[in-house]
Amino acid sequence: DRNELITQKINSLKSDWLNLAKLLNVRKQKLESARHYQKFLAEYRELKSWMNDMTNRINSQPEPLSLAEAETSLNLHAERTTEIDGKNHRFLELQTYANVDNMVDNGDSGGSSSKASLDQRLQRDINKCLKDILDLQMQIKAKCEERRNWLDECYEFHKYKESWRQFESWCNHTLAQLR
């Protein structure tokens, strides 16, 4: 009778230990998912901030008033475009962080509807962030292209203006010699 009671207690402890180990694994998965989600959000915020800053720098570039300023502006714009292109790996990293399997909890927590609604909310938030970044990326590339075209036009205008000045100077010099 006493042996049977001890055996029941041992079996109960083993069962409780297994349940505790399962709960621990579920908690670890949730913690890892939360950590991964926070890394995603941090990367998203940093990338969005950088994109807004770069957009402001592109928009704040003044109109060149001479050929030399136009050349300088084109060079500066080329550097900024190179910097933007150099960030492409960050966009890919963000998409990697957004991997649903890593962020949305896949642990078995009893299949509660609150868990399912949390997973759906996280997925909506992740998709919204990715769409937001993709939209910003397309906008900044379009703005760069627009700005480059405008700077090219400014450069051509100042180049033409410089050629006109040289021609006008030559004409005035020639007229002076003919008089």
PDB file of C-alpha atoms in Angstrom:
ATOM      1  CA  ASP A   1       0.000   0.000   0.000  1.00  0.00           C
ATOM      2  CA  ARG A   2       2.800   2.406   0.910  1.00  0.00           C
ATOM      3  CA  ASN A   3       4.788   1.377  -2.209  1.00  0.00           C
ATOM      4  CA  GLU A   4       1.761   2.034  -4.350  1.00  0.00           C
ATOM      5  CA  LEU A   5       1.386   5.526  -2.867  1.00  0.00           C
ATOM      6  CA  ILE A   6       5.079   6.277  -3.488  1.00  0.00           C
ATOM      7  CA  THR A   7       4.778   4.994  -7.059  1.00  0.00           C
ATOM      8  CA  GLN A   8       1.739   7.249  -7.616  1.00  0.00           C
ATOM      9  CA  LYS A   9       3.638  10.247  -6.232  1.00  0.00           C
ATOM     10  CA  ILE A  10       6.641   9.481  -8.457  1.00  0.00           C
ATOM     11  CA  ASN A  11       4.397   9.151 -11.507  1.00  0.00           C
ATOM     12  CA  SER A  12       2.618  12.373 -10.561  1.00  0.00           C
ATOM     13  CA  LEU A  13       5.949  14.176 -10.175  1.00  0.00           C
ATOM     14  CA  LYS A  14       7.164  12.836 -13.536  1.00  0.00           C
ATOM     15  CA  SER A  15       3.953  13.987 -15.178  1.00  0.00           C
ATOM     16  CA  ASP A  16       4.185  17.406 -13.537  1.00  0.00           C
ATOM     17  CA  TRP A  17       7.841  17.657 -14.584  1.00  0.00           C
ATOM     18  CA  LEU A  18       6.961  16.848 -18.222  1.00  0.00           C
ATOM     19  CA  ASN A  19       4.146  19.413 -18.160  1.00  0.00           C
ATOM     20  CA  LEU A  20       6.510  21.972 -16.684  1.00  0.00           C
ATOM     21  CA  ALA A  21       9.111  21.202 -19.372  1.00  0.00           C
ATOM     22  CA  LYS A  22       6.451  21.635 -22.104  1.00  0.00           C
ATOM     23  CA  LEU A  23       5.342  24.924 -20.550  1.00  0.00           C
ATOM     24  CA  LEU A  24       8.975  26.045 -20.405  1.00  0.00           C
ATOM     25  CA  ASN A  25       9.433  25.265 -24.110  1.00  0.00           C
ATOM     26  CA  VAL A  26       6.269  27.178 -24.981  1.00  0.00           C
ATOM     27  CA  ARG A  27       7.481  30.149 -22.918  1.00  0.00           C
ATOM     28  CA  LYS A  28      10.902  29.999 -24.603  1.00  0.00           C
ATOM     29  CA  GLN A  29       9.239  30.049 -28.018  1.00  0.00           C
ATOM     30  CA  LYS A  30       7.062  32.999 -27.039  1.00  0.00           C
ATOM     31  CA  LEU A  31      10.051  34.851 -25.632  1.00  0.00           C
ATOM     32  CA  GLU A  32      12.089  34.178 -28.785  1.00  0.00           C
ATOM     33  CA  SER A  33       9.148  35.316 -30.933  1.00  0.00           C
ATOM     34  CA  ALA A  34       8.827  38.508 -28.899  1.00  0.00           C
ATOM     35  CA  ARG A  35      12.590  39.146 -29.115  1.00  0.00           C
ATOM     36  CA  HIS A  36      12.516  38.606 -32.868  1.00  0.00           C
ATOM     37  CA  TYR A  37       9.507  40.923 -33.229  1.00  0.00           C
ATOM     38  CA  GLN A  38      11.254  43.642 -31.208  1.00  0.00           C
ATOM     39  CA  LYS A  39      14.362  43.327 -33.410  1.00  0.00           C
ATOM     40  CA  PHE A  40      12.112  43.685 -36.439  1.00  0.00           C
ATOM     41  CA  LEU A  41      10.470  46.819 -35.005  1.00  0.00           C
ATOM     42  CA  ALA A  42      13.833  48.341 -34.085  1.00  0.00           C
ATOM     43  CA  GLU A  43      15.186  47.689 -37.584  1.00  0.00           C
ATOM     44  CA  TYR A  44      11.980  49.073 -39.098  1.00  0.00           C
ATOM     45  CA  ARG A  45      12.136  52.279 -37.028  1.00  0.00           C
ATOM     46  CA  GLU A  46      15.812  52.817 -37.754  1.00  0.00           C
ATOM     47  CA  LEU A  47      15.371  52.254 -41.483  1.00  0.00           C
ATOM     48  CA  LYS A  48      12.294  54.485 -41.630  1.00  0.00           C
ATOM     49  CA  SER A  49      14.122  57.249 -39.764  1.00  0.00           C
ATOM     50  CA  TRP A  50      17.097  56.999 -42.110  1.00  0.00           C
ATOM     51  CA  MET A  51      14.798  57.107 -45.157  1.00  0.00           C
ATOM     52  CA  ASN A  52      12.983  60.194 -43.865  1.00  0.00           C
ATOM     53  CA  ASP A  53      16.325  61.877 -43.145  1.00  0.00           C
ATOM     54  CA  MET A  54      17.633  61.033 -46.621  1.00  0.00           C
ATOM     55  CA  THR A  55      14.428  62.320 -48.231  1.00  0.00           C
ATOM     56  CA  ASN A  56      14.802  65.595 -46.314  1.00  0.00           C
ATOM     57  CA  ARG A  57      18.439  65.911 -47.429  1.00  0.00           C
ATOM     58  CA  ILE A  58      17.466  65.315 -51.058  1.00  0.00           C
ATOM     59  CA  ASN A  59      14.597  67.818 -50.877  1.00  0.00           C
ATOM     60  CA  SER A  60      16.683  70.474 -49.133  1.00  0.00           C
ATOM     61  CA  GLN A  61      19.311  70.647 -51.862  1.00  0.00           C
ATOM     62  CA  PRO A  62      19.192  74.209 -53.269  1.00  0.00           C
ATOM     63  CA  GLU A  63      19.012  75.077 -56.934  1.00  0.00           C
ATOM     64  CA  PRO A  64      22.484  75.401 -58.452  1.00  0.00           C
ATOM     65  CA  LEU A  65      23.214  78.928 -59.669  1.00  0.00           C
ATOM     66  CA  SER A  66      26.294  78.175 -61.743  1.00  0.00           C
ATOM     67  CA  LEU A  67      27.878  75.411 -63.769  1.00  0.00           C
ATOM     68  CA  ALA A  68      30.280  74.577 -60.929  1.00  0.00           C
ATOM     69  CA  GLU A  69      27.411  74.390 -58.422  1.00  0.00           C
ATOM     70  CA  ALA A  70      25.453  72.173 -60.818  1.00  0.00           C
ATOM     71  CA  GLU A  71      28.434  69.791 -61.113  1.00  0.00           C
ATOM     72  CA  THR A  72      28.849  69.761 -57.333  1.00  0.00           C
ATOM     73  CA  SER A  73      25.132  69.125 -56.844  1.00  0.00           C
ATOM     74  CA  LEU A  74      25.192  66.250 -59.332  1.00  0.00           C
ATOM     75  CA  ASN A  75      28.189  64.701 -57.561  1.00  0.00           C
ATOM     76  CA  LEU A  76      26.523  65.065 -54.167  1.00  0.00           C
ATOM     77  CA  HIS A  77      23.333  63.556 -55.541  1.00  0.00           C
ATOM     78  CA  ALA A  78      25.306  60.620 -56.988  1.00  0.00           C
ATOM     79  CA  GLU A  79      26.839  60.011 -53.536  1.00  0.00           C
ATOM     80  CA  ARG A  80      23.409  60.031 -51.928  1.00  0.00           C
ATOM     81  CA  THR A  81      22.061  57.662 -54.559  1.00  0.00           C
ATOM     82  CA  THR A  82      24.992  55.327 -53.914  1.00  0.00           C
ATOM     83  CA  GLU A  83      24.246  55.486 -50.177  1.00  0.00           C
ATOM     84  CA  ILE A  84      20.593  54.622 -50.862  1.00  0.00           C
ATOM     85  CA  ASP A  85      21.586  51.717 -53.096  1.00  0.00           C
ATOM     86  CA  GLY A  86      23.989  50.577 -50.377  1.00  0.00           C
ATOM     87  CA  LYS A  87      21.043  50.214 -47.993  1.00  0.00           C
ATOM     88  CA  ASN A  88      19.321  47.570 -50.135  1.00  0.00           C
ATOM     89  CA  HIS A  89      20.707  44.852 -47.870  1.00  0.00           C
ATOM     90  CA  ARG A  90      18.906  46.499 -44.942  1.00  0.00           C
ATOM     91  CA  PHE A  91      15.578  46.158 -46.771  1.00  0.00           C
ATOM     92  CA  LEU A  92      16.304  42.475 -47.319  1.00  0.00           C
ATOM     93  CA  GLU A  93      17.257  42.062 -43.650  1.00  0.00           C
ATOM     94  CA  LEU A  94      13.966  43.639 -42.635  1.00  0.00           C
ATOM     95  CA  GLN A  95      12.080  41.170 -44.796  1.00  0.00           C
ATOM     96  CA  THR A  96      14.089  38.360 -43.214  1.00  0.00           C
ATOM     97  CA  TYR A  97      13.173  39.611 -39.732  1.00  0.00           C
ATOM     98  CA  ALA A  98       9.559  39.651 -40.877  1.00  0.00           C
ATOM     99  CA  ASN A  99       9.600  35.908 -41.473  1.00  0.00           C
ATOM    100  CA  VAL A 100       6.256  34.889 -40.027  1.00  0.00           C
ATOM    101  CA  ASP A 101       7.546  31.548 -38.702  1.00  0.00           C
ATOM    102  CA  ASN A 102      10.019  33.363 -36.469  1.00  0.00           C
ATOM    103  CA  MET A 103       7.713  36.014 -35.044  1.00  0.00           C
ATOM    104  CA  VAL A 104       4.229  34.619 -34.910  1.00  0.00           C
ATOM    105  CA  ASP A 105       4.003  32.191 -31.994  1.00  0.00           C
ATOM    106  CA  ASN A 106       3.807  28.604 -33.175  1.00  0.00           C
ATOM    107  CA  GLY A 107       3.910  27.073 -29.705  1.00  0.00           C
ATOM    108  CA  ASP A 108       0.941  25.007 -28.572  1.00  0.00           C
ATOM    109  CA  SER A 109      -0.841  27.094 -26.000  1.00  0.00           C
ATOM    110  CA  GLY A 110      -4.137  25.324 -26.222  1.00  0.00           C
ATOM    111  CA  GLY A 111      -5.317  26.988 -29.436  1.00  0.00           C
ATOM    112  CA  SER A 112      -7.052  29.852 -27.660  1.00  0.00           C
ATOM    113  CA  SER A 113      -8.835  32.462 -29.714  1.00  0.00           C
ATOM    114  CA  SER A 114      -6.845  35.230 -27.993  1.00  0.00           C
ATOM    115  CA  LYS A 115      -3.611  33.609 -29.249  1.00  0.00           C
ATOM    116  CA  ALA A 116      -5.026  33.413 -32.788  1.00  0.00           C
ATOM    117  CA  SER A 117      -6.139  37.046 -32.623  1.00  0.00           C
ATOM    118  CA  LEU A 118      -2.691  38.074 -31.331  1.00  0.00           C
ATOM    119  CA  ASP A 119      -1.020  36.213 -34.203  1.00  0.00           C
ATOM    120  CA  GLN A 120      -3.342  37.917 -36.699  1.00  0.00           C
ATOM    121  CA  ARG A 121      -2.662  41.337 -35.146  1.00  0.00           C
ATOM    122  CA  LEU A 122       1.106  40.752 -35.264  1.00  0.00           C
ATOM    123  CA  GLN A 123       0.871  39.617 -38.872  1.00  0.00           C
ATOM    124  CA  ARG A 124      -1.143  42.744 -39.781  1.00  0.00           C
ATOM    125  CA  ASP A 125       1.411  44.957 -37.987  1.00  0.00           C
ATOM    126  CA  ILE A 126       4.315  43.225 -39.737  1.00  0.00           C
ATOM    127  CA  ASN A 127       2.645  43.505 -43.140  1.00  0.00           C
ATOM    128  CA  LYS A 128       1.827  47.179 -42.489  1.00  0.00           C
ATOM    129  CA  CYS A 129       5.463  47.900 -41.566  1.00  0.00           C
ATOM    130  CA  LEU A 130       6.757  46.087 -44.638  1.00  0.00           C
ATOM    131  CA  LYS A 131       4.298  47.918 -46.908  1.00  0.00           C
ATOM    132  CA  ASP A 132       5.241  51.227 -45.287  1.00  0.00           C
ATOM    133  CA  ILE A 133       8.956  50.606 -45.874  1.00  0.00           C
ATOM    134  CA  LEU A 134       8.361  49.398 -49.440  1.00  0.00           C
ATOM    135  CA  ASP A 135       6.295  52.540 -50.166  1.00  0.00           C
ATOM    136  CA  LEU A 136       9.011  54.766 -48.675  1.00  0.00           C
ATOM    137  CA  GLN A 137      11.679  52.924 -50.663  1.00  0.00           C
ATOM    138  CA  MET A 138       9.751  53.454 -53.902  1.00  0.00           C
ATOM    139  CA  GLN A 139       9.121  57.120 -53.030  1.00  0.00           C
ATOM    140  CA  ILE A 140      12.768  57.818 -52.240  1.00  0.00           C
ATOM    141  CA  LYS A 141      13.918  56.146 -55.464  1.00  0.00           C
ATOM    142  CA  ALA A 142      11.338  58.116 -57.467  1.00  0.00           C
ATOM    143  CA  LYS A 143      12.396  61.335 -55.688  1.00  0.00           C
ATOM    144  CA  CYS A 144      16.056  60.561 -56.472  1.00  0.00           C
ATOM    145  CA  GLU A 145      15.273  60.005 -60.130  1.00  0.00           C
ATOM    146  CA  GLU A 146      13.185  63.188 -60.275  1.00  0.00           C
ATOM    147  CA  ARG A 147      15.920  65.194 -58.523  1.00  0.00           C
ATOM    148  CA  ARG A 148      18.650  63.765 -60.770  1.00  0.00           C
ATOM    149  CA  ASN A 149      16.641  64.732 -63.877  1.00  0.00           C
ATOM    150  CA  TRP A 150      16.143  68.238 -62.478  1.00  0.00           C
ATOM    151  CA  LEU A 151      19.853  68.566 -61.659  1.00  0.00           C
ATOM    152  CA  ASP A 152      20.736  67.312 -65.153  1.00  0.00           C
ATOM    153  CA  GLU A 153      18.481  70.030 -66.593  1.00  0.00           C
ATOM    154  CA  CYS A 154      20.115  72.647 -64.344  1.00  0.00           C
ATOM    155  CA  TYR A 155      23.549  71.442 -65.431  1.00  0.00           C
ATOM    156  CA  GLU A 156      22.609  71.597 -69.125  1.00  0.00           C
ATOM    157  CA  PHE A 157      21.073  75.046 -68.637  1.00  0.00           C
ATOM    158  CA  HIS A 158      24.200  76.396 -66.924  1.00  0.00           C
ATOM    159  CA  LYS A 159      26.409  74.733 -69.527  1.00  0.00           C
ATOM    160  CA  TYR A 160      24.376  76.401 -72.272  1.00  0.00           C
ATOM    161  CA  LYS A 161      24.435  79.695 -70.367  1.00  0.00           C
ATOM    162  CA  GLU A 162      28.244  79.465 -70.022  1.00  0.00           C
ATOM    163  CA  SER A 163      28.589  78.694 -73.731  1.00  0.00           C
ATOM    164  CA  TRP A 164      26.335  81.659 -74.504  1.00  0.00           C
ATOM    165  CA  ARG A 165      28.488  83.933 -72.322  1.00  0.00           C
ATOM    166  CA  GLN A 166      31.621  82.752 -74.107  1.00  0.00           C
ATOM    167  CA  PHE A 167      29.960  83.271 -77.480  1.00  0.00           C
ATOM    168  CA  GLU A 168      28.712  86.714 -76.448  1.00  0.00           C
ATOM    169  CA  SER A 169      32.168  87.630 -75.179  1.00  0.00           C
ATOM    170  CA  TRP A 170      33.749  86.440 -78.432  1.00  0.00           C
ATOM    171  CA  CYS A 171      31.191  88.437 -80.442  1.00  0.00           C
ATOM    172  CA  ASN A 172      31.842  91.582 -78.384  1.00  0.00           C
ATOM    173  CA  HIS A 173      35.606  91.104 -78.736  1.00  0.00           C
ATOM    174  CA  THR A 174      35.307  90.568 -82.497  1.00  0.00           C
ATOM    175  CA  LEU A 175      33.047  93.626 -82.886  1.00  0.00           C
ATOM    176  CA  ALA A 176      35.503  95.705 -80.914  1.00  0.00           C
ATOM    177  CA  GLN A 177      38.344  94.608 -83.193  1.00  0.00           C
ATOM    178  CA  LEU A 178      36.319  95.404 -86.314  1.00  0.00           C
ATOM    179  CA  ARG A 179      35.617  98.977 -85.188  1.00  0.00           C
TER     180      ARG A 179
END
